[in-house]
CSV table of C-alpha atoms in Angstrom, one decimal:
chain,number,residue,atom,x,y,z
A,270,MET,CA,242.0,87.2,-9.1
A,271,SER,CA,241.8,84.8,-6.2
A,272,PRO,CA,238.4,84.2,-4.7
A,273,ILE,CA,237.6,85.8,-1.3
A,274,VAL,CA,234.9,83.1,-0.7
A,275,GLU,CA,235.5,79.5,-1.7
A,276,LEU,CA,233.1,76.7,-0.9
A,277,LYS,CA,234.0,73.1,-1.9
A,278,ASP,CA,231.5,70.3,-1.5
A,279,VAL,CA,230.2,71.8,1.8
A,280,ARG,CA,227.9,69.5,3.8
A,281,LYS,CA,225.8,70.3,6.9
A,282,SER,CA,223.1,68.3,8.7
A,283,PHE,CA,220.8,69.1,11.5
A,284,GLY,CA,220.3,65.7,13.2
A,285,ASN,CA,219.2,63.3,10.4
A,286,LEU,CA,218.2,66.1,8.1
A,287,GLU,CA,220.9,67.0,5.6
A,288,ILE,CA,220.5,70.6,4.6
A,289,LEU,CA,223.6,71.2,2.5
A,290,LYS,CA,224.4,68.2,0.3
A,291,GLY,CA,227.7,69.3,-1.2
A,292,VAL,CA,227.6,73.0,-2.1
A,293,SER,CA,230.4,74.5,-4.2
A,294,PHE,CA,230.9,78.0,-5.5
A,295,GLU,CA,233.3,80.9,-5.4
A,296,VAL,CA,233.0,84.7,-5.1
A,297,ASN,CA,235.8,87.1,-6.1
A,298,ARG,CA,236.7,90.3,-4.4
A,299,GLY,CA,234.4,93.1,-5.3
A,300,GLU,CA,231.7,90.9,-6.6
A,301,VAL,CA,228.1,90.8,-5.6
A,302,ALA,CA,226.7,87.3,-5.4
A,303,ALA,CA,222.9,86.6,-5.0
A,304,ILE,CA,221.8,83.2,-3.7
A,305,ILE,CA,218.3,82.5,-4.7
A,306,GLY,CA,216.0,79.5,-4.2
A,307,GLN,CA,212.9,78.1,-2.5
A,308,SER,CA,212.6,78.1,1.3
A,309,GLY,CA,214.3,75.1,2.6
A,310,SER,CA,216.8,74.9,-0.2
A,311,GLY,CA,219.6,75.6,2.3
A,312,LYS,CA,220.6,79.1,1.1
A,313,SER,CA,220.3,80.8,4.6
A,314,THR,CA,222.1,77.8,6.2
A,315,ALA,CA,225.0,78.2,3.7
A,316,LEU,CA,225.2,81.9,4.5
A,317,ARG,CA,225.2,81.3,8.3
A,318,CYS,CA,228.0,78.7,7.8
A,319,MET,CA,230.1,81.5,6.2
A,320,ASP,CA,230.1,83.5,9.4
A,321,ARG,CA,230.4,80.2,11.4
A,322,LEU,CA,227.1,80.6,13.1
A,323,GLU,CA,226.8,77.0,12.0
A,324,THR,CA,229.8,74.7,11.7
A,325,ILE,CA,230.1,72.7,8.5
A,326,GLN,CA,230.5,68.9,8.7
A,327,GLY,CA,232.1,68.1,5.3
A,328,GLY,CA,233.9,69.8,2.5
A,329,SER,CA,235.9,73.0,2.9
A,330,MET,CA,235.1,76.6,3.1
A,331,VAL,CA,237.6,79.5,3.0
A,332,ILE,CA,236.3,83.0,3.8
A,333,CYS,CA,238.7,86.0,3.5
A,334,GLY,CA,241.6,83.6,4.1
A,335,HIS,CA,240.0,81.9,7.1
A,336,ARG,CA,239.5,78.1,7.0
A,337,LEU,CA,236.1,77.5,8.4
A,338,GLU,CA,236.4,73.7,8.9
A,339,ASP,CA,239.4,74.4,11.2
A,340,ALA,CA,238.4,73.7,14.8
A,341,LYS,CA,241.0,76.2,16.0
A,342,ILE,CA,239.8,79.0,13.8
A,343,ASP,CA,240.2,82.6,15.1
A,344,LEU,CA,236.6,83.6,15.3
A,345,LYS,CA,237.3,87.1,16.3
A,346,ALA,CA,239.5,87.7,13.2
A,347,LEU,CA,236.9,86.0,11.0
A,348,ARG,CA,234.2,88.3,12.3
A,349,ARG,CA,236.3,91.4,11.9
A,350,ASP,CA,236.5,90.5,8.2
A,351,VAL,CA,232.9,89.5,7.7
A,352,GLY,CA,229.8,91.5,8.5
A,353,ILE,CA,226.3,90.0,8.5
A,354,VAL,CA,222.8,91.6,8.4
A,355,PHE,CA,219.8,89.5,9.4
A,356,GLN,CA,216.2,89.5,8.3
A,357,SER,CA,215.0,90.6,11.8
A,358,TYR,CA,217.6,93.5,12.1
A,359,ASN,CA,218.5,92.5,15.7
A,360,LEU,CA,219.5,96.0,16.8
A,361,PHE,CA,220.2,96.3,20.6
A,362,PRO,CA,216.9,97.8,21.9
A,363,HIS,CA,218.4,99.4,25.0
A,364,LEU,CA,220.9,101.5,23.0
A,365,THR,CA,220.4,104.5,20.7
A,366,VAL,CA,221.3,104.3,17.0
A,367,ALA,CA,224.7,105.9,17.6
A,368,GLU,CA,225.4,103.5,20.6
A,369,ASN,CA,224.4,100.5,18.6
A,370,VAL,CA,226.9,101.4,15.9
A,371,MET,CA,229.7,102.4,18.4
A,372,LEU,CA,229.5,99.3,20.6
A,373,ALA,CA,231.5,96.8,18.5
A,374,PRO,CA,234.3,99.3,17.5
A,375,ARG,CA,234.7,100.3,21.1
A,376,LEU,CA,234.7,96.7,22.5
A,377,VAL,CA,236.4,94.8,19.7
A,378,LYS,CA,238.8,97.4,18.3
A,379,ALA,CA,239.2,99.3,21.6
A,380,VAL,CA,239.0,102.7,19.9
A,381,SER,CA,238.3,105.8,22.0
A,382,ARG,CA,234.7,107.0,22.4
A,383,ALA,CA,235.3,110.0,20.2
A,384,GLU,CA,236.9,108.0,17.5
A,385,ALA,CA,234.0,105.5,17.6
A,386,ARG,CA,231.6,108.3,17.4
A,387,THR,CA,233.2,109.8,14.3
A,388,VAL,CA,233.1,106.4,12.6
A,389,ALA,CA,229.5,105.9,13.7
A,390,GLU,CA,228.4,109.3,12.4
A,391,ALA,CA,230.0,108.6,9.0
A,392,VAL,CA,228.4,105.2,8.5
A,393,ILE,CA,225.0,106.3,9.8
A,394,ALA,CA,225.1,109.3,7.4
A,395,LYS,CA,226.0,106.9,4.6
A,396,VAL,CA,222.7,105.0,5.2
A,397,GLY,CA,220.9,108.3,5.3
A,398,LEU,CA,220.0,108.4,9.0
A,399,HIS,CA,222.2,111.1,10.4
A,400,GLU,CA,219.1,112.8,12.0
A,401,LYS,CA,218.3,109.6,13.9
A,402,LEU,CA,221.6,109.3,15.8
A,403,GLU,CA,220.0,109.6,19.2
A,404,ALA,CA,216.8,107.7,18.5
A,405,TYR,CA,216.1,104.3,20.0
A,406,PRO,CA,215.5,101.4,17.6
A,407,GLU,CA,211.8,101.0,18.3
A,408,GLN,CA,211.2,104.6,17.3
A,409,LEU,CA,212.3,103.7,13.8
A,410,SER,CA,210.5,102.1,10.9
A,411,GLY,CA,211.6,98.6,9.8
A,412,GLY,CA,213.5,100.0,6.9
A,413,GLN,CA,215.3,102.5,9.0
A,414,GLN,CA,216.2,99.8,11.6
A,415,GLN,CA,217.6,97.6,8.8
A,416,ARG,CA,219.7,100.5,7.5
A,417,VAL,CA,221.1,101.0,11.0
A,418,ALA,CA,221.9,97.3,11.1
A,419,ILE,CA,223.9,97.7,7.9
A,420,ALA,CA,225.7,100.7,9.3
A,421,ARG,CA,226.5,98.8,12.5
A,422,SER,CA,228.2,96.1,10.4
A,423,LEU,CA,230.0,98.7,8.2
A,424,ALA,CA,231.5,100.4,11.3
A,425,MET,CA,233.7,97.4,11.7
A,426,GLU,CA,235.0,97.9,8.1
A,427,PRO,CA,234.4,94.3,6.9
A,428,LYS,CA,235.9,92.9,3.7
A,429,LEU,CA,232.8,90.9,3.0
A,430,MET,CA,229.2,91.6,3.8
A,431,LEU,CA,226.5,88.9,4.1
A,432,PHE,CA,222.8,89.8,3.8
A,433,ASP,CA,220.3,87.2,5.0
A,434,GLU,CA,216.9,88.0,3.4
A,435,VAL,CA,217.3,91.5,4.7
A,436,THR,CA,214.1,92.9,3.0
A,437,SER,CA,211.8,89.9,3.6
A,438,ALA,CA,210.3,91.5,6.7
A,439,LEU,CA,209.6,94.8,5.1
A,440,ASP,CA,206.8,96.1,3.0
A,441,PRO,CA,207.6,97.2,-0.5
A,442,GLN,CA,208.1,100.9,0.1
A,443,LEU,CA,210.6,100.2,2.9
A,444,THR,CA,212.3,97.5,0.8
A,445,GLY,CA,213.4,100.1,-1.7
A,446,GLU,CA,215.3,102.3,0.8
A,447,VAL,CA,217.3,99.3,2.0
A,448,LEU,CA,218.0,98.1,-1.5
A,449,LYS,CA,219.3,101.5,-2.4
A,450,VAL,CA,221.8,101.4,0.4
A,451,MET,CA,222.9,98.0,-0.7
A,452,GLU,CA,223.2,99.0,-4.3
A,453,GLN,CA,225.4,102.0,-3.2
A,454,LEU,CA,227.7,99.6,-1.3
A,455,ALA,CA,227.9,97.4,-4.4
A,456,THR,CA,229.0,100.3,-6.6
A,457,GLU,CA,231.6,101.2,-4.0
A,458,GLY,CA,233.2,97.8,-4.6
A,459,MET,CA,232.1,96.0,-1.4
A,460,THR,CA,232.1,92.2,-1.8
A,461,MET,CA,228.6,91.1,-0.9
A,462,ILE,CA,226.7,87.8,-0.7
A,463,LEU,CA,223.0,88.1,-0.4
A,464,VAL,CA,220.3,85.6,0.1
A,465,THR,CA,217.3,87.2,-1.5
A,466,HIS,CA,213.8,86.9,-3.0
A,467,GLU,CA,214.2,90.2,-4.8
A,468,MET,CA,214.7,89.0,-8.4
A,469,GLY,CA,214.7,92.5,-9.8
A,470,PHE,CA,217.5,93.5,-7.5
A,471,ALA,CA,219.5,90.4,-8.2
A,472,ARG,CA,219.2,91.0,-11.9
A,473,LYS,CA,220.3,94.6,-11.6
A,474,VAL,CA,223.1,94.4,-9.0
A,475,ALA,CA,224.5,90.8,-8.9
A,476,ASP,CA,227.6,89.8,-10.8
A,477,ARG,CA,226.9,86.2,-10.0
A,478,VAL,CA,223.7,84.4,-9.3
A,479,ILE,CA,223.6,81.0,-7.5
A,480,TYR,CA,220.4,79.1,-7.7
A,481,MET,CA,220.1,76.6,-4.8
A,482,ARG,CA,217.7,73.7,-4.9
A,483,ASP,CA,217.5,70.8,-2.4
A,484,GLY,CA,220.8,71.5,-0.6
A,485,LYS,CA,222.9,71.9,-3.8
A,486,VAL,CA,223.8,74.5,-6.3
A,487,HIS,CA,221.5,73.7,-9.2
A,488,GLU,CA,222.5,76.4,-11.6
A,489,ALA,CA,225.0,79.3,-11.3
A,490,GLY,CA,226.4,82.0,-13.5
A,491,SER,CA,226.2,85.7,-14.3
A,492,SER,CA,222.9,87.4,-13.8
A,493,ASP,CA,222.1,86.5,-17.4
A,494,ILE,CA,220.9,83.1,-16.1
A,495,LEU,CA,217.9,85.0,-14.7
A,496,ARG,CA,216.9,86.0,-18.2
A,497,THR,CA,217.9,82.8,-20.0
A,498,PRO,CA,217.9,80.0,-17.5
A,499,SER,CA,219.3,76.7,-18.8
A,500,THR,CA,217.5,74.4,-16.4
A,501,PRO,CA,213.8,74.0,-16.3
A,502,GLU,CA,213.8,74.2,-12.5
A,503,LEU,CA,215.3,77.7,-12.5
A,504,ALA,CA,213.0,78.8,-15.3
A,505,GLU,CA,210.0,77.6,-13.2
A,506,PHE,CA,211.4,79.3,-10.0
A,507,ILE,CA,211.8,82.6,-11.9
A,508,SER,CA,208.3,82.5,-13.3
A,509,GLU,CA,206.9,81.7,-9.9
A,510,ALA,CA,208.9,84.5,-8.2
A,511,SER,CA,207.7,87.0,-10.8
A,512,GLU,CA,204.1,86.2,-10.2
A,513,HIS,CA,204.4,87.5,-6.7
B,54,MET,CA,201.1,97.5,76.1
B,55,ASN,CA,204.5,97.7,77.6
B,56,SER,CA,207.2,99.9,76.0
B,57,ALA,CA,209.9,97.4,76.9
B,58,PHE,CA,208.1,94.9,74.7
B,59,ILE,CA,207.9,97.3,71.8
B,60,ILE,CA,211.6,98.0,72.1
B,61,SER,CA,212.2,94.2,72.1
B,62,LEU,CA,210.1,93.9,68.9
B,63,LEU,CA,212.0,96.8,67.3
B,64,GLN,CA,215.3,95.0,68.2
B,65,GLY,CA,213.8,91.9,66.6
B,66,LEU,CA,212.9,93.9,63.5
B,67,LEU,CA,216.6,95.0,63.3
B,68,GLY,CA,217.6,91.3,63.5
B,69,THR,CA,215.2,90.5,60.7
B,70,VAL,CA,216.6,93.4,58.5
B,71,ILE,CA,220.2,92.4,59.2
B,72,LEU,CA,219.6,88.7,58.3
B,73,SER,CA,217.6,89.8,55.2
B,74,ILE,CA,220.4,92.1,54.0
B,75,LEU,CA,223.1,89.5,54.5
B,76,THR,CA,220.9,87.0,52.6
B,77,PHE,CA,220.4,89.5,49.7
B,78,ILE,CA,224.1,90.2,49.4
B,79,PHE,CA,225.5,86.6,49.6
B,80,GLY,CA,222.5,84.9,48.1
B,81,GLY,CA,222.5,87.5,45.3
B,82,ILE,CA,226.2,87.0,44.5
B,83,LEU,CA,225.9,83.2,44.6
B,84,GLY,CA,222.6,83.3,42.7
B,85,PHE,CA,224.2,85.3,39.9
B,86,LEU,CA,227.1,82.8,39.6
B,87,ILE,CA,224.5,80.0,39.6
B,88,ALA,CA,222.6,81.7,36.8
B,89,LEU,CA,225.7,82.1,34.7
B,90,ALA,CA,226.7,78.5,35.4
B,91,ARG,CA,223.2,77.3,34.4
B,92,ILE,CA,223.6,78.8,30.9
B,93,SER,CA,227.2,77.7,30.5
B,94,PRO,CA,227.9,75.9,27.2
B,95,VAL,CA,229.9,73.3,29.3
B,96,ALA,CA,227.4,70.6,30.0
B,97,VAL,CA,229.0,69.4,33.2
B,98,ILE,CA,228.7,72.9,34.7
B,99,SER,CA,225.1,73.6,33.6
B,100,ARG,CA,223.9,70.1,34.7
B,101,GLY,CA,225.9,70.3,38.0
B,102,THR,CA,224.2,73.5,38.9
B,103,GLY,CA,220.9,72.1,37.8
B,104,VAL,CA,221.3,69.3,40.4
B,105,TYR,CA,222.3,71.9,43.0
B,106,ILE,CA,219.1,73.8,42.3
B,107,GLU,CA,216.9,70.7,42.4
B,108,ILE,CA,218.3,69.6,45.7
B,109,LEU,CA,217.9,73.0,47.4
B,110,GLN,CA,214.4,73.7,45.9
B,111,GLY,CA,213.3,70.2,47.0
B,112,MET,CA,214.3,70.8,50.6
B,113,PRO,CA,212.2,72.7,53.2
B,114,LEU,CA,214.0,75.8,54.4
B,115,LEU,CA,213.4,74.6,58.0
B,116,VAL,CA,215.3,71.4,57.3
B,117,LEU,CA,218.1,73.3,55.5
B,118,MET,CA,218.5,75.6,58.5
B,119,GLY,CA,218.6,72.7,60.8
B,120,LEU,CA,221.4,71.1,58.7
B,121,CYS,CA,223.4,74.3,58.7
B,122,PHE,CA,223.0,74.8,62.4
B,123,TYR,CA,223.5,71.3,63.7
B,124,GLY,CA,225.4,69.8,60.8
B,125,PRO,CA,228.9,71.2,61.6
B,126,GLY,CA,228.6,69.9,65.2
B,127,ILE,CA,227.7,66.4,64.0
B,128,PHE,CA,230.9,66.3,61.9
B,129,GLY,CA,232.9,67.5,64.8
B,130,TYR,CA,233.4,71.1,63.8
B,131,ASP,CA,232.6,74.1,65.9
B,132,SER,CA,229.0,75.1,65.6
B,133,LEU,CA,228.0,78.2,63.8
B,134,SER,CA,226.4,81.1,65.6
B,135,PRO,CA,222.6,81.4,65.1
B,136,LEU,CA,223.2,84.4,62.7
B,137,GLN,CA,225.9,82.6,60.8
B,138,ALA,CA,223.8,79.4,60.4
B,139,ALA,CA,220.7,81.3,59.4
B,140,THR,CA,222.7,83.4,56.9
B,141,PHE,CA,224.3,80.3,55.5
B,142,ALA,CA,221.0,78.4,55.0
B,143,LEU,CA,219.2,81.4,53.6
B,144,THR,CA,222.1,82.1,51.2
B,145,LEU,CA,222.0,78.6,49.8
B,146,TYR,CA,218.2,78.7,49.6
B,147,SER,CA,217.9,82.0,47.9
B,148,SER,CA,220.9,81.3,45.5
B,149,ALA,CA,218.9,78.4,44.1
B,150,TYR,CA,215.8,80.4,43.5
B,151,LEU,CA,217.5,83.6,42.4
B,152,GLY,CA,219.8,81.6,40.1
B,153,GLU,CA,216.8,80.0,38.4
B,154,ILE,CA,214.8,83.3,38.2
B,155,TRP,CA,217.8,85.1,36.7
B,156,ARG,CA,218.6,82.2,34.3
B,157,GLY,CA,215.2,82.6,32.9
B,158,CYS,CA,215.6,86.3,32.5
B,159,LEU,CA,219.0,85.9,30.8
B,160,GLN,CA,217.5,83.3,28.4
B,161,SER,CA,214.4,85.4,27.7
B,162,VAL,CA,216.7,87.9,26.0
B,163,ALA,CA,216.2,86.6,22.5
B,164,LYS,CA,218.9,84.4,20.9
B,165,PRO,CA,219.3,86.7,17.9
B,166,GLN,CA,220.6,89.4,20.3
B,167,TRP,CA,223.5,87.0,21.2
B,168,GLU,CA,224.1,86.2,17.6
B,169,ALA,CA,224.1,89.8,16.5
B,170,ALA,CA,226.7,90.7,19.1
B,171,GLU,CA,228.7,87.6,18.3
B,172,CYS,CA,228.8,88.4,14.6
B,173,LEU,CA,230.2,91.8,15.4
B,174,GLY,CA,233.1,90.0,17.0
B,175,ILE,CA,232.1,91.0,20.5
B,176,GLY,CA,233.5,88.5,23.1
B,177,ARG,CA,231.3,86.4,25.4
B,178,TRP,CA,231.9,88.5,28.5
B,179,HIS,CA,231.3,91.8,26.8
B,180,ARG,CA,228.2,90.4,25.1
B,181,MET,CA,226.8,89.5,28.5
B,182,ARG,CA,227.8,92.8,30.1
B,183,HIS,CA,226.7,95.3,27.4
B,184,VAL,CA,224.0,93.5,25.5
B,185,ILE,CA,222.3,90.8,27.5
B,186,LEU,CA,222.5,92.0,31.1
B,187,PRO,CA,221.0,95.5,30.5
B,188,GLN,CA,218.0,93.8,28.8
B,189,ALA,CA,217.7,91.0,31.4
B,190,LEU,CA,217.8,93.5,34.3
B,191,ARG,CA,214.5,95.1,33.3
B,192,ILE,CA,212.8,91.7,33.0
B,193,ALA,CA,214.4,90.5,36.3
B,194,THR,CA,213.3,93.4,38.6
B,195,PRO,CA,209.7,92.4,39.4
B,196,PRO,CA,210.4,88.7,40.2
B,197,THR,CA,213.5,89.6,42.1
B,198,VAL,CA,211.8,92.0,44.4
B,199,GLY,CA,209.0,89.6,44.8
B,200,PHE,CA,211.4,87.0,46.0
B,201,MET,CA,213.1,89.5,48.3
B,202,VAL,CA,209.8,90.1,50.1
B,203,GLN,CA,209.5,86.3,50.5
B,204,ILE,CA,213.0,86.2,52.0
B,205,ILE,CA,212.2,88.8,54.6
B,206,LYS,CA,209.2,86.8,55.7
B,207,ASN,CA,211.1,83.5,55.6
B,208,THR,CA,213.8,84.8,58.0
B,209,SER,CA,211.1,84.1,60.6
B,210,ILE,CA,211.9,80.4,60.1
B,211,ALA,CA,215.3,81.1,61.8
B,212,SER,CA,213.3,81.6,65.1
B,213,LEU,CA,212.1,78.0,65.0
B,214,VAL,CA,215.4,76.3,64.5
B,215,VAL,CA,218.5,78.3,65.3
B,216,GLY,CA,217.0,80.7,67.9
B,217,TYR,CA,218.2,83.8,66.2
B,218,ALA,CA,216.6,86.8,67.8
B,219,GLU,CA,214.6,88.2,64.9
B,220,LEU,CA,211.1,89.7,64.8
B,221,SER,CA,209.0,86.6,65.0
B,222,TYR,CA,211.3,85.1,67.7
B,223,ASN,CA,211.0,88.1,69.9
B,224,ALA,CA,207.2,88.2,69.4
B,225,LYS,CA,207.0,84.6,70.5
B,226,ILE,CA,209.0,85.3,73.6
B,227,ILE,CA,206.9,88.2,74.5
B,228,ASN,CA,203.7,86.2,74.0
B,229,ASN,CA,205.0,83.5,76.2
B,230,SER,CA,205.0,85.9,79.1
B,231,THR,CA,202.1,88.2,78.3
B,232,PHE,CA,199.6,85.7,76.7
B,233,GLN,CA,198.5,88.5,74.3
B,234,PRO,CA,199.2,86.9,71.0
B,235,PHE,CA,196.8,89.0,69.0
B,236,LEU,CA,198.5,92.2,70.1
B,237,TYR,CA,202.1,91.4,69.8
B,238,PHE,CA,202.0,89.1,66.7
B,239,GLY,CA,199.7,91.8,65.3
B,240,ILE,CA,202.4,94.5,65.8
B,241,ALA,CA,205.0,92.1,64.4
B,242,ALA,CA,202.8,91.7,61.3
B,243,LEU,CA,202.6,95.4,60.9
B,244,MET,CA,206.3,95.7,61.1
B,245,TYR,CA,206.8,93.1,58.4
B,246,PHE,CA,204.4,95.0,56.3
B,247,ALA,CA,206.2,98.2,56.9
B,248,VAL,CA,209.4,96.7,55.5
B,249,CYS,CA,207.9,94.7,52.6
B,250,TYR,CA,205.4,97.2,51.2
B,251,PRO,CA,207.9,100.0,50.4
B,252,LEU,CA,210.0,97.3,48.6
B,253,SER,CA,207.1,96.4,46.3
B,254,VAL,CA,206.4,100.1,45.6
B,255,GLN,CA,210.1,100.7,44.9
B,256,SER,CA,210.0,97.8,42.4
B,257,ARG,CA,207.2,99.4,40.5
B,258,VAL,CA,209.0,102.7,40.4
B,259,LEU,CA,212.2,101.0,39.2
B,260,GLU,CA,210.4,99.0,36.6
B,261,ARG,CA,208.9,102.2,35.1
B,262,LYS,CA,212.2,103.9,35.2
B,263,LEU,CA,214.0,101.1,33.4
B,264,ASN,CA,211.2,101.0,30.9
B,265,VAL,CA,211.8,104.6,30.0
B,266,ALA,CA,215.5,104.0,29.4
B,267,ASN,CA,214.5,101.1,27.2
B,268,ARG,CA,211.8,102.8,25.2
């Protein structure tokens, strides 16, 4: 199987500060990959590069067939293939739940209002919020808002979903409902890359775990590496994470 | 009090309203373009409009109006009429201020909103139209109306330079023949208030309405 995500020696600096110092890994179609690591290890930057919110400065990156180091990349095509969900939800506050989800299909895919509505109702039901279609974001809990954000991405039928610490702003009860939606997506065969602090979730759902440290992949493998890490740094990271 | 004078003041008020409306329309259009240019990713465009704003904000309106009125004649072109010159000067003046006010409003819509829309593949223009502008509009209402009230009052500067017959100009003429400044400038002041106050009230109503839609 050919990888849907392929990073080779990816480098990225902000000014003099080198954040990614040669990152390489692959993710196959249908896999769930969890990127873990301390804050500042570059994991969120790596994820943002995959949707070209940041441009890479060295190495190569191929996402769903798009070459990201290519200056003439078709960004619209890339973003039709890749969905991303952020820690801070970023729903559009002036639109209802249904309108939030319908906006991109209507503007980007130019589907009719009725068609967009049908798609929206389906994906919103999927994240368990069909009774909130006409609510505004600020009337929802954080967990509900995050589920709407996931639905909003799903409405574009992406081939790859990126999750950037999507539960970090939520308290534990709300975290569970968001993870449940993500787990369901994983079982349906969605290719997913998540930057996460939820070790339990990574252990349970991830096919591949990538431990980043100081701008590099320090250790990577199946989720078994979370039980039997081969480097002392990962072992220490896991024991620190489980204390919290 | 002479009724002919009151009619003259009312005519002046009409002149003030006409000049104000023309300024809102042209200054608003130009100001909106300035605001967009200010946040352009192309450095030449954003810096260029930055210079435009600096120059206009650094120049007294009185001087600007003089330049617009006498300028074309100096360079050998036909002079503008008083209304044209005053409209031209006030348009430039208000475009610089409105441009800067609206740039601030556009930029105060958080960057993650831009990013979220961008990641959904929504193009730059649609992002502006459907995501950023509706949110910026609510923020922009109070300062915009505040500036409109200032413009209405600043139209009186036209009386000093270009001799356009607006409210202050007519009050001055009447005073020159009656020597009753307190009476006629007082009435003129009340007329200004009668135009500006409802605007302020309307602004508050609008703000509340937009807030409801934004819940």
